[in-house]
mmCIF file of C-alpha atoms and ligand atoms in Angstrom:
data_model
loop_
_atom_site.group_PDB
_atom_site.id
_atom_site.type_symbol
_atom_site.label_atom_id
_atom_site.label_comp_id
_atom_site.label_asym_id
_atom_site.label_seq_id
_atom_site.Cartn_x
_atom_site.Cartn_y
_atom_site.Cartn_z
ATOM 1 C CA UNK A 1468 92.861 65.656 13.018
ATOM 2 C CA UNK A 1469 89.502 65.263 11.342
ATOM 3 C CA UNK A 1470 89.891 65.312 7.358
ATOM 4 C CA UNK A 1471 88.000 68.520 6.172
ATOM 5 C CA UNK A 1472 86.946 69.178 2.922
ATOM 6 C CA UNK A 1473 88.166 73.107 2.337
ATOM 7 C CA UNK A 1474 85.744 75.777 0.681
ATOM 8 C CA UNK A 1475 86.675 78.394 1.841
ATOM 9 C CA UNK A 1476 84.355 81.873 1.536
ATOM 10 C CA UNK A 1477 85.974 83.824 3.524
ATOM 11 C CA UNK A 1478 89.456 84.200 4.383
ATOM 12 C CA UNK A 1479 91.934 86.335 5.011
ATOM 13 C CA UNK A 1480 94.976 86.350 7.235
ATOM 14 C CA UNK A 1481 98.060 89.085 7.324
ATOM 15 C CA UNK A 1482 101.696 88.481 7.984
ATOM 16 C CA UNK A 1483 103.447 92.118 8.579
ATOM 17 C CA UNK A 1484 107.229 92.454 9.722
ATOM 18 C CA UNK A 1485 108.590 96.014 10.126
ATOM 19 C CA UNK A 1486 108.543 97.133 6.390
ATOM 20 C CA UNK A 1487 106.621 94.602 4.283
ATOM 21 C CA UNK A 1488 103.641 92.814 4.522
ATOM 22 C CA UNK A 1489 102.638 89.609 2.658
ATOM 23 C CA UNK A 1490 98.426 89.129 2.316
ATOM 24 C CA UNK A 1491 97.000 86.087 1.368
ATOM 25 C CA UNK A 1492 94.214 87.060 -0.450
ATOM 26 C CA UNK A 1493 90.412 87.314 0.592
ATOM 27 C CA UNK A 1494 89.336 85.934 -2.830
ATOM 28 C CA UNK A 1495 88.534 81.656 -2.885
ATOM 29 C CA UNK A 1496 91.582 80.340 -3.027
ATOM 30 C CA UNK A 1497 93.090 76.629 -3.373
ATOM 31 C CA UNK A 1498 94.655 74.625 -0.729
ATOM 32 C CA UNK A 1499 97.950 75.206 -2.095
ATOM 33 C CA UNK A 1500 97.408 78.999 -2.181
ATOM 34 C CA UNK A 1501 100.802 80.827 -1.013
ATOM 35 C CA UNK A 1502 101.220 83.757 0.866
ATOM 36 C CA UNK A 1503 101.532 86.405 -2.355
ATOM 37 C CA UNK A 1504 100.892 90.582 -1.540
ATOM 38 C CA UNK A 1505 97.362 91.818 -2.784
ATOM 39 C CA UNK A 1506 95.895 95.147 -3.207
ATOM 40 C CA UNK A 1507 96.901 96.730 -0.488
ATOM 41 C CA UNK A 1508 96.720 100.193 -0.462
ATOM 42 C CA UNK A 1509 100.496 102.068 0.910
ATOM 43 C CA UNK A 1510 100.049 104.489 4.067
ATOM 44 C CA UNK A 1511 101.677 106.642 6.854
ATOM 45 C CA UNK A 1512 100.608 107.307 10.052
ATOM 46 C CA UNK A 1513 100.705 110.132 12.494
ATOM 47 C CA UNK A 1514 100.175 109.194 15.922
ATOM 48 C CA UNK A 1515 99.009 111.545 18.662
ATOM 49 C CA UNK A 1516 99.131 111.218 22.771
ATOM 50 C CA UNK A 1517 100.072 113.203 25.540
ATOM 51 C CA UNK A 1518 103.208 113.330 26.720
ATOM 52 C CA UNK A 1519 103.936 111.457 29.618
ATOM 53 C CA UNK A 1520 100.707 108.954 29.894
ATOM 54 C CA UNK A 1521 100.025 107.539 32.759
ATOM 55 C CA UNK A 1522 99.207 103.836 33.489
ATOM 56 C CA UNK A 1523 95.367 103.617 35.172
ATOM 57 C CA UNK A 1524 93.913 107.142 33.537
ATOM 58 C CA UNK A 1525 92.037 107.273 29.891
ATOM 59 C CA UNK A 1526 94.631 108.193 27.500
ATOM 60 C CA UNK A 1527 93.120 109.595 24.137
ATOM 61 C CA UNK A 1528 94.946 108.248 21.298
ATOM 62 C CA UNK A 1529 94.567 109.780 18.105
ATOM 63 C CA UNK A 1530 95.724 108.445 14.774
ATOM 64 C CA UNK A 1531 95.988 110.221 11.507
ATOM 65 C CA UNK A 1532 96.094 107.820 8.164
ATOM 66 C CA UNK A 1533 97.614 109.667 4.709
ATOM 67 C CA UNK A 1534 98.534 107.907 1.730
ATOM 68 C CA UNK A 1535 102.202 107.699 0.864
ATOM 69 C CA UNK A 1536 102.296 111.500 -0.854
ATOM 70 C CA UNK A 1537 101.115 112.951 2.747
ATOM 71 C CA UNK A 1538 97.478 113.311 1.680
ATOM 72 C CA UNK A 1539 94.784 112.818 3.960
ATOM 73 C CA UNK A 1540 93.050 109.094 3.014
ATOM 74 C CA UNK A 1541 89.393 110.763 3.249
ATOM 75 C CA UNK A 1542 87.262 107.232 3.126
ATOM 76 C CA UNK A 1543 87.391 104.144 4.372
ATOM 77 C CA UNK A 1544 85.425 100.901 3.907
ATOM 78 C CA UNK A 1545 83.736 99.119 6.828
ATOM 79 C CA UNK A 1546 85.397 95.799 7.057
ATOM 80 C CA UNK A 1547 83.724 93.519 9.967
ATOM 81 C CA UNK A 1548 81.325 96.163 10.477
ATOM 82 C CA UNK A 1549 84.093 98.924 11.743
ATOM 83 C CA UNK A 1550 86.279 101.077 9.852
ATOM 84 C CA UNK A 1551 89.674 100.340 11.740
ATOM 85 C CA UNK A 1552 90.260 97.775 14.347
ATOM 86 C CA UNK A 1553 92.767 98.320 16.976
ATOM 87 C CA UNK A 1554 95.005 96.032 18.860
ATOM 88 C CA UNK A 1555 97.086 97.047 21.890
ATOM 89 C CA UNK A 1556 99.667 94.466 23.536
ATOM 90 C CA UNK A 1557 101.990 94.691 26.188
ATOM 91 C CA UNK A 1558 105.492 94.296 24.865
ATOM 92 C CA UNK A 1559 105.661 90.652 27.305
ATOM 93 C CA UNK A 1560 102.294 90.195 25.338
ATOM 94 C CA UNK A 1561 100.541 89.592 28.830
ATOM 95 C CA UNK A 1562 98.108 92.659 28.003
ATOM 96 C CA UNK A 1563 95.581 92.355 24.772
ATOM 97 C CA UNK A 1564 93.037 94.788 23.592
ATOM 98 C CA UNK A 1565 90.865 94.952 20.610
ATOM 99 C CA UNK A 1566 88.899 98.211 20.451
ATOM 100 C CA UNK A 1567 87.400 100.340 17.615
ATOM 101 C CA UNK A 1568 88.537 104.416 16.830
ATOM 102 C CA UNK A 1569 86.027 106.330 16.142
ATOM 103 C CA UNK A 1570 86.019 107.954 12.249
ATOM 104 C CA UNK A 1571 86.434 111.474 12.652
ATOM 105 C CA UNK A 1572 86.751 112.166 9.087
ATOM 106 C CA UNK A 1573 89.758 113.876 7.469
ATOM 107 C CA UNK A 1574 91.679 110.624 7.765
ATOM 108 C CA UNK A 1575 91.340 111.147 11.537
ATOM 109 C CA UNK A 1576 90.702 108.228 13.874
ATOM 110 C CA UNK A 1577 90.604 108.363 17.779
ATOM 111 C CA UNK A 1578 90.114 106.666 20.570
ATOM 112 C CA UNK A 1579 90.664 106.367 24.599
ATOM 113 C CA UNK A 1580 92.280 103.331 26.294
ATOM 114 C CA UNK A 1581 93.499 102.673 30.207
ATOM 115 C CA UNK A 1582 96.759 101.207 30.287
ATOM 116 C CA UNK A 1583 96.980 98.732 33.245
ATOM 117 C CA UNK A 1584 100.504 99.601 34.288
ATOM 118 C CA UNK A 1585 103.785 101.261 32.684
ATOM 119 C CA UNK A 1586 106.123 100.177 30.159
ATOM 120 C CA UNK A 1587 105.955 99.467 26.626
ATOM 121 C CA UNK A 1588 103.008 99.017 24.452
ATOM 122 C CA UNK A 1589 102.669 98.120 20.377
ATOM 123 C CA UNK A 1590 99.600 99.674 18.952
ATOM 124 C CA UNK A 1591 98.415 97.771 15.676
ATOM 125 C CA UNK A 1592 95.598 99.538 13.404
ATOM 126 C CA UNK A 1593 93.974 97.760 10.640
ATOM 127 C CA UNK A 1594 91.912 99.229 8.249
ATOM 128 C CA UNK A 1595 91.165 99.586 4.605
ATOM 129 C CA UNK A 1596 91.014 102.571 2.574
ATOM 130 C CA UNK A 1597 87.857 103.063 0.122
ATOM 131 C CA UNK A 1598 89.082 100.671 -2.924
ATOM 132 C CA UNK A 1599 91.582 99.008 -1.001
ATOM 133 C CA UNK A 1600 91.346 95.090 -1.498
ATOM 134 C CA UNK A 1601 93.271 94.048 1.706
ATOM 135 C CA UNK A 1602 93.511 96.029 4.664
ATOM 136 C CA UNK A 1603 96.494 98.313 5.351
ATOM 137 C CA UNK A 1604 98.397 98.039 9.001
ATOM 138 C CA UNK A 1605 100.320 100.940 11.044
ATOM 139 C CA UNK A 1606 101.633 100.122 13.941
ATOM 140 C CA UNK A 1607 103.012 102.240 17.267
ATOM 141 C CA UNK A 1608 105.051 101.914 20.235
ATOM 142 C CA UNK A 1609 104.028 103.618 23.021
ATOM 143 C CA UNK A 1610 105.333 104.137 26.433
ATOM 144 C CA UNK A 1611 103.348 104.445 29.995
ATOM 145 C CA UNK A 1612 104.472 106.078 32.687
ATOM 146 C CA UNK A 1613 103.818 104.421 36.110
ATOM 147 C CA UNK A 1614 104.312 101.104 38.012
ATOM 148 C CA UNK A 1615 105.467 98.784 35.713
ATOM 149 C CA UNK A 1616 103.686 95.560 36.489
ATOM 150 C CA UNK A 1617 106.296 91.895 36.362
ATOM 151 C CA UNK A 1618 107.539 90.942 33.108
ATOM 152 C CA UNK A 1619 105.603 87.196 32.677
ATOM 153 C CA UNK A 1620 107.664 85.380 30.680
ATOM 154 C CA UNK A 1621 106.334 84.142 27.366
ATOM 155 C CA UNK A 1622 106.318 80.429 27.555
ATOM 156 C CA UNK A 1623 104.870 78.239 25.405
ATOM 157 C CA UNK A 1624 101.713 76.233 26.675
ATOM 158 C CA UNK A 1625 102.271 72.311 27.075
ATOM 159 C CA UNK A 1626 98.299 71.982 27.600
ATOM 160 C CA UNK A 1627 96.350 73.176 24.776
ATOM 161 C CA UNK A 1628 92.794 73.263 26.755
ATOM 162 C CA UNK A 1629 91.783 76.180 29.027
ATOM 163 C CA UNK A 1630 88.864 77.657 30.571
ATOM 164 C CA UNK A 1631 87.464 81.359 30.062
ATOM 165 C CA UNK A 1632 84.367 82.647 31.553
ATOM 166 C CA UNK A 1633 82.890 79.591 32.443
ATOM 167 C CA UNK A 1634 84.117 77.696 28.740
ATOM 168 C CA UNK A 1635 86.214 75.305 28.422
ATOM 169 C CA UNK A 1636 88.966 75.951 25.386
ATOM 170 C CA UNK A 1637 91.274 73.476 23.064
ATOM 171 C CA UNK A 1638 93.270 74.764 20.641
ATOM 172 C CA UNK A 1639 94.363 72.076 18.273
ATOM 173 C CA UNK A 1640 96.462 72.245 14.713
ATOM 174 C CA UNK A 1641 96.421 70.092 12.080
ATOM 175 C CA UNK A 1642 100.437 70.462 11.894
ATOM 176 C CA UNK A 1643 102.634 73.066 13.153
ATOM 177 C CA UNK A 1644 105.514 74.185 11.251
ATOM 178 C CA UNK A 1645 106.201 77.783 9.622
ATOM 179 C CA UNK A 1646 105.569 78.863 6.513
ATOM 180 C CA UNK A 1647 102.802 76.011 5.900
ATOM 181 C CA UNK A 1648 99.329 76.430 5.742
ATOM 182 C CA UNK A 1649 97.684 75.120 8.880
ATOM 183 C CA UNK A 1650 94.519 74.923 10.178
ATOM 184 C CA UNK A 1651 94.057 75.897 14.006
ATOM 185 C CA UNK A 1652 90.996 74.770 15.192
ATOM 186 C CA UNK A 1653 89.294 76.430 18.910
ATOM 187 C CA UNK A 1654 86.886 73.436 20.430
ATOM 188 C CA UNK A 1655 84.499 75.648 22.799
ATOM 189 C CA UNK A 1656 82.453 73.710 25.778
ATOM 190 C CA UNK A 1657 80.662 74.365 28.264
ATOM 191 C CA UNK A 1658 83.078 73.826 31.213
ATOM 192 C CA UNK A 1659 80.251 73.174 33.658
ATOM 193 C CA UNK A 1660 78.586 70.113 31.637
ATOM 194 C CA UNK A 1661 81.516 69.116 29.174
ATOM 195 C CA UNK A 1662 78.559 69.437 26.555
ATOM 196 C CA UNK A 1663 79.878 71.439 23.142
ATOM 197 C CA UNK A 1664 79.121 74.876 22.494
ATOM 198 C CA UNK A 1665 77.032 75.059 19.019
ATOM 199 C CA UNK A 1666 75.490 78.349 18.790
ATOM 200 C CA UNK A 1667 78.173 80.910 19.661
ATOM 201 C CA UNK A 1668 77.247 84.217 17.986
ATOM 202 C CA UNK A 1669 79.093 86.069 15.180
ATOM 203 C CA UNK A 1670 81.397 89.008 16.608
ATOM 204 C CA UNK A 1671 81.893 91.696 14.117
ATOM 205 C CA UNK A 1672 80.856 89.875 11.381
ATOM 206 C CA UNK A 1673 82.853 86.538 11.963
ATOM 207 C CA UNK A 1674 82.524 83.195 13.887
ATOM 208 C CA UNK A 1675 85.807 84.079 15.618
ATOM 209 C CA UNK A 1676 88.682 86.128 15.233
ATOM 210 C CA UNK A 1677 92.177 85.486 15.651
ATOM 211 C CA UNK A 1678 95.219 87.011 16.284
ATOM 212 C CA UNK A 1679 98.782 86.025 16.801
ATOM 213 C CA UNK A 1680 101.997 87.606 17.724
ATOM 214 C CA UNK A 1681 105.351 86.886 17.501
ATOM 215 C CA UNK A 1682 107.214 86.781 20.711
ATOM 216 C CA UNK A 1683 108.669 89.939 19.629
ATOM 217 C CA UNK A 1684 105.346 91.822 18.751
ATOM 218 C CA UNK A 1685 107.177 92.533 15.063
ATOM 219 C CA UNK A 1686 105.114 90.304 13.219
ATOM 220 C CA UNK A 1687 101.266 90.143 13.250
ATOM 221 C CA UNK A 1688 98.683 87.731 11.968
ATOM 222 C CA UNK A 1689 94.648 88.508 12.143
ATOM 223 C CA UNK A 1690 93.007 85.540 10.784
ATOM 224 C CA UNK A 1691 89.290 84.688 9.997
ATOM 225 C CA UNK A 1692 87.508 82.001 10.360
ATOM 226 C CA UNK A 1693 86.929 79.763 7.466
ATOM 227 C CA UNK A 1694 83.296 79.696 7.040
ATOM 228 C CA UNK A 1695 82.605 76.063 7.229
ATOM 229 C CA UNK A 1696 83.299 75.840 10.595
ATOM 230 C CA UNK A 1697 79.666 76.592 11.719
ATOM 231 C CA UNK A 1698 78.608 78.029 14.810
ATOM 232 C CA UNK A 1699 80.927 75.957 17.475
ATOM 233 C CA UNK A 1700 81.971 73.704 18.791
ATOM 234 C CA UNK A 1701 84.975 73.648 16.079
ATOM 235 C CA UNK A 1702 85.776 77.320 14.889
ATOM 236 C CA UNK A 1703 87.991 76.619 12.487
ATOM 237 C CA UNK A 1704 91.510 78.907 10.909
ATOM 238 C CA UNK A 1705 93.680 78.366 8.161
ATOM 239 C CA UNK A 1706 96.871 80.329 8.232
ATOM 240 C CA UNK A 1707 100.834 80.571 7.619
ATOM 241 C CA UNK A 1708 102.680 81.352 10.783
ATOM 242 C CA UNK A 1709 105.693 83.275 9.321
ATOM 243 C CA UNK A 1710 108.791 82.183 10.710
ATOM 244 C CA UNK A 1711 109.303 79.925 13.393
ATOM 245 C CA UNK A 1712 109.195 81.029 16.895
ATOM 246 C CA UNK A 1713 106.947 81.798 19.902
ATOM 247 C CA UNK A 1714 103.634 83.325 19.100
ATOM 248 C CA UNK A 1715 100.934 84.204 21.174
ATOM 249 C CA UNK A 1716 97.469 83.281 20.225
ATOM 250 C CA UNK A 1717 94.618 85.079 21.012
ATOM 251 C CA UNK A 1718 91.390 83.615 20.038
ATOM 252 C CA UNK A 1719 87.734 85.807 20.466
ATOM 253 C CA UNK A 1720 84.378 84.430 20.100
ATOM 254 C CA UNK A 1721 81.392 85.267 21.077
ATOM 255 C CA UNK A 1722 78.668 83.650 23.488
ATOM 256 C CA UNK A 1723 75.213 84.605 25.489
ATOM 257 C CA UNK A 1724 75.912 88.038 24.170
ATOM 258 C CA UNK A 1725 79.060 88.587 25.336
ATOM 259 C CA UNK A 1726 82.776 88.412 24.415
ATOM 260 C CA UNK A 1727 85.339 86.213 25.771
ATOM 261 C CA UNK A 1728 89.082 86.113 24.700
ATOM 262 C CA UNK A 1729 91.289 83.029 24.862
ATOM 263 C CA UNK A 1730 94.913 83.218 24.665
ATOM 264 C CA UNK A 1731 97.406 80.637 24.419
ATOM 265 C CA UNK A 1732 101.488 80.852 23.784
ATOM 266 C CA UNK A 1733 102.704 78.345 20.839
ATOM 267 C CA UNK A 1734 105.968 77.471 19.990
ATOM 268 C CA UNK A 1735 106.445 76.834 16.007
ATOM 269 C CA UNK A 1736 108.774 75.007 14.310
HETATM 270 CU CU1 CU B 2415 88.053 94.819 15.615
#
């Protein structure tokens, strides 16, 4: 792994298991920063759908956020240019969406999605309330009526390169073990020529996002890029995989103006 000298601007990565969350905080920090909980503002959710939703029609989704007294959470600040960010996986982790609710006001979010087949989904919203310093998570099970499409197994990868829409994808770390900070670098090329990628495009607000799930879909990491990774070929993260375990990665970048998502399944330590 290439040495790198760390300033970090920009960073910020979550690590949520069923009732507590640990932030690392956005502020600079030092390489030996640990995982210690931030500002993080306490919330409920309420979570609306239809009964019985059906895989392959546009299910509306609504989402209500209140503080921990019941009361509506009225404002909320824009964080990667959208107010709450929205993550659907299939409980195999096979399926992976990343779409934005629309505000409705009133602490009211909502949104449509198409399920691709039955079964079990986790819905993860992140968002921030006004004065919030780290973004709050709710999360949802949901279930989908209709065929249920075949379980894939979740196996870790043994090749760490792959190619997406024409790129081709490594995913490198500079160790892997749990509970240490890591980087996790994405090399993009062009797959075509083999020549490196150096002007992807920021995607709300970031060189890359990342996200990674335990094998389980209980614990949740969405990770920034550190922002002296430039525009490509090397997007580089620094983060603190939990536990150890299977995770899948899921790396987004964006390129000619349009999105591509890259995931790969990593076993840790
Ligand atoms: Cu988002």
């Amino acid at each position: 792994m290439k040495h790198i000298v760390i300033v970090i601007f920009l960073f910020s990565t979550v690590f949520l298991s069923a009732c507590n969350s640990i932030k690392v905080p956005k502020s600079t920090m030092s390489h030996t920063m640990s995982a210690t909980p931030t500002n993080v503002v306490p919330t409920k959710s309420e979570w609306k759908i239809e009964d019985h939703p059906q895989a392959n029609k546009e299910i509306p989704i609504s989402i209500l956020i209140k503080d921990k007294s019941d009361k509506r959470i009225q404002s909320f600040e824009t964080v990667h240019e959208k107010k709450m960010h929205l993550f659907i996986v299939s409980k195999d982790l096979a399926y992976f969406s990343h779409i934005h609710p629309k505000y409705h006001g009133n602490g009211e979010f909502d949104i449509t999605e198409t399920f691709p087949s039955g079964g079990d989904y986790k819905v993860i919203a992140e968002f921030t309330p006004k004065g919030g310093g780290d973004s709050s998570v709710e999360s949802h099970w949901l279930h989908i009526d209709g065929e249920p499409a075949k379980e894939e197994p979740l196996i870790p990868d043994k090749e760490f390169t792959k190619v997406v829409d024409g790129k081709k994808v490594s995913l490198t770390f500079s160790q892997l073990a749990a509970g240490k900070t890591i980087h996790m670098t994405f090399t993009i090329n062009d797959a075509a020529t083999n020549k490196p990628i150096k002007n992807l495009q920021p995607y709300l607000g970031a060189m890359g996002h990342t996200v990674a799930m335990s094998a389980d879909a209980e614990k949740y990491l969405h990770i920034h890029p550190m922002t002296t990774s430039g525009n490509g070929p090397n997007i580089i993260f620094m983060t603190i995989f939990p536990e150890k375990g299977v995770y899948k990665v899921w790396g987004q970048f964006k390129y000619e103006g349009k999105v591509f998502t890259v995931p790969f399944v990593v076993n840790v330590p």
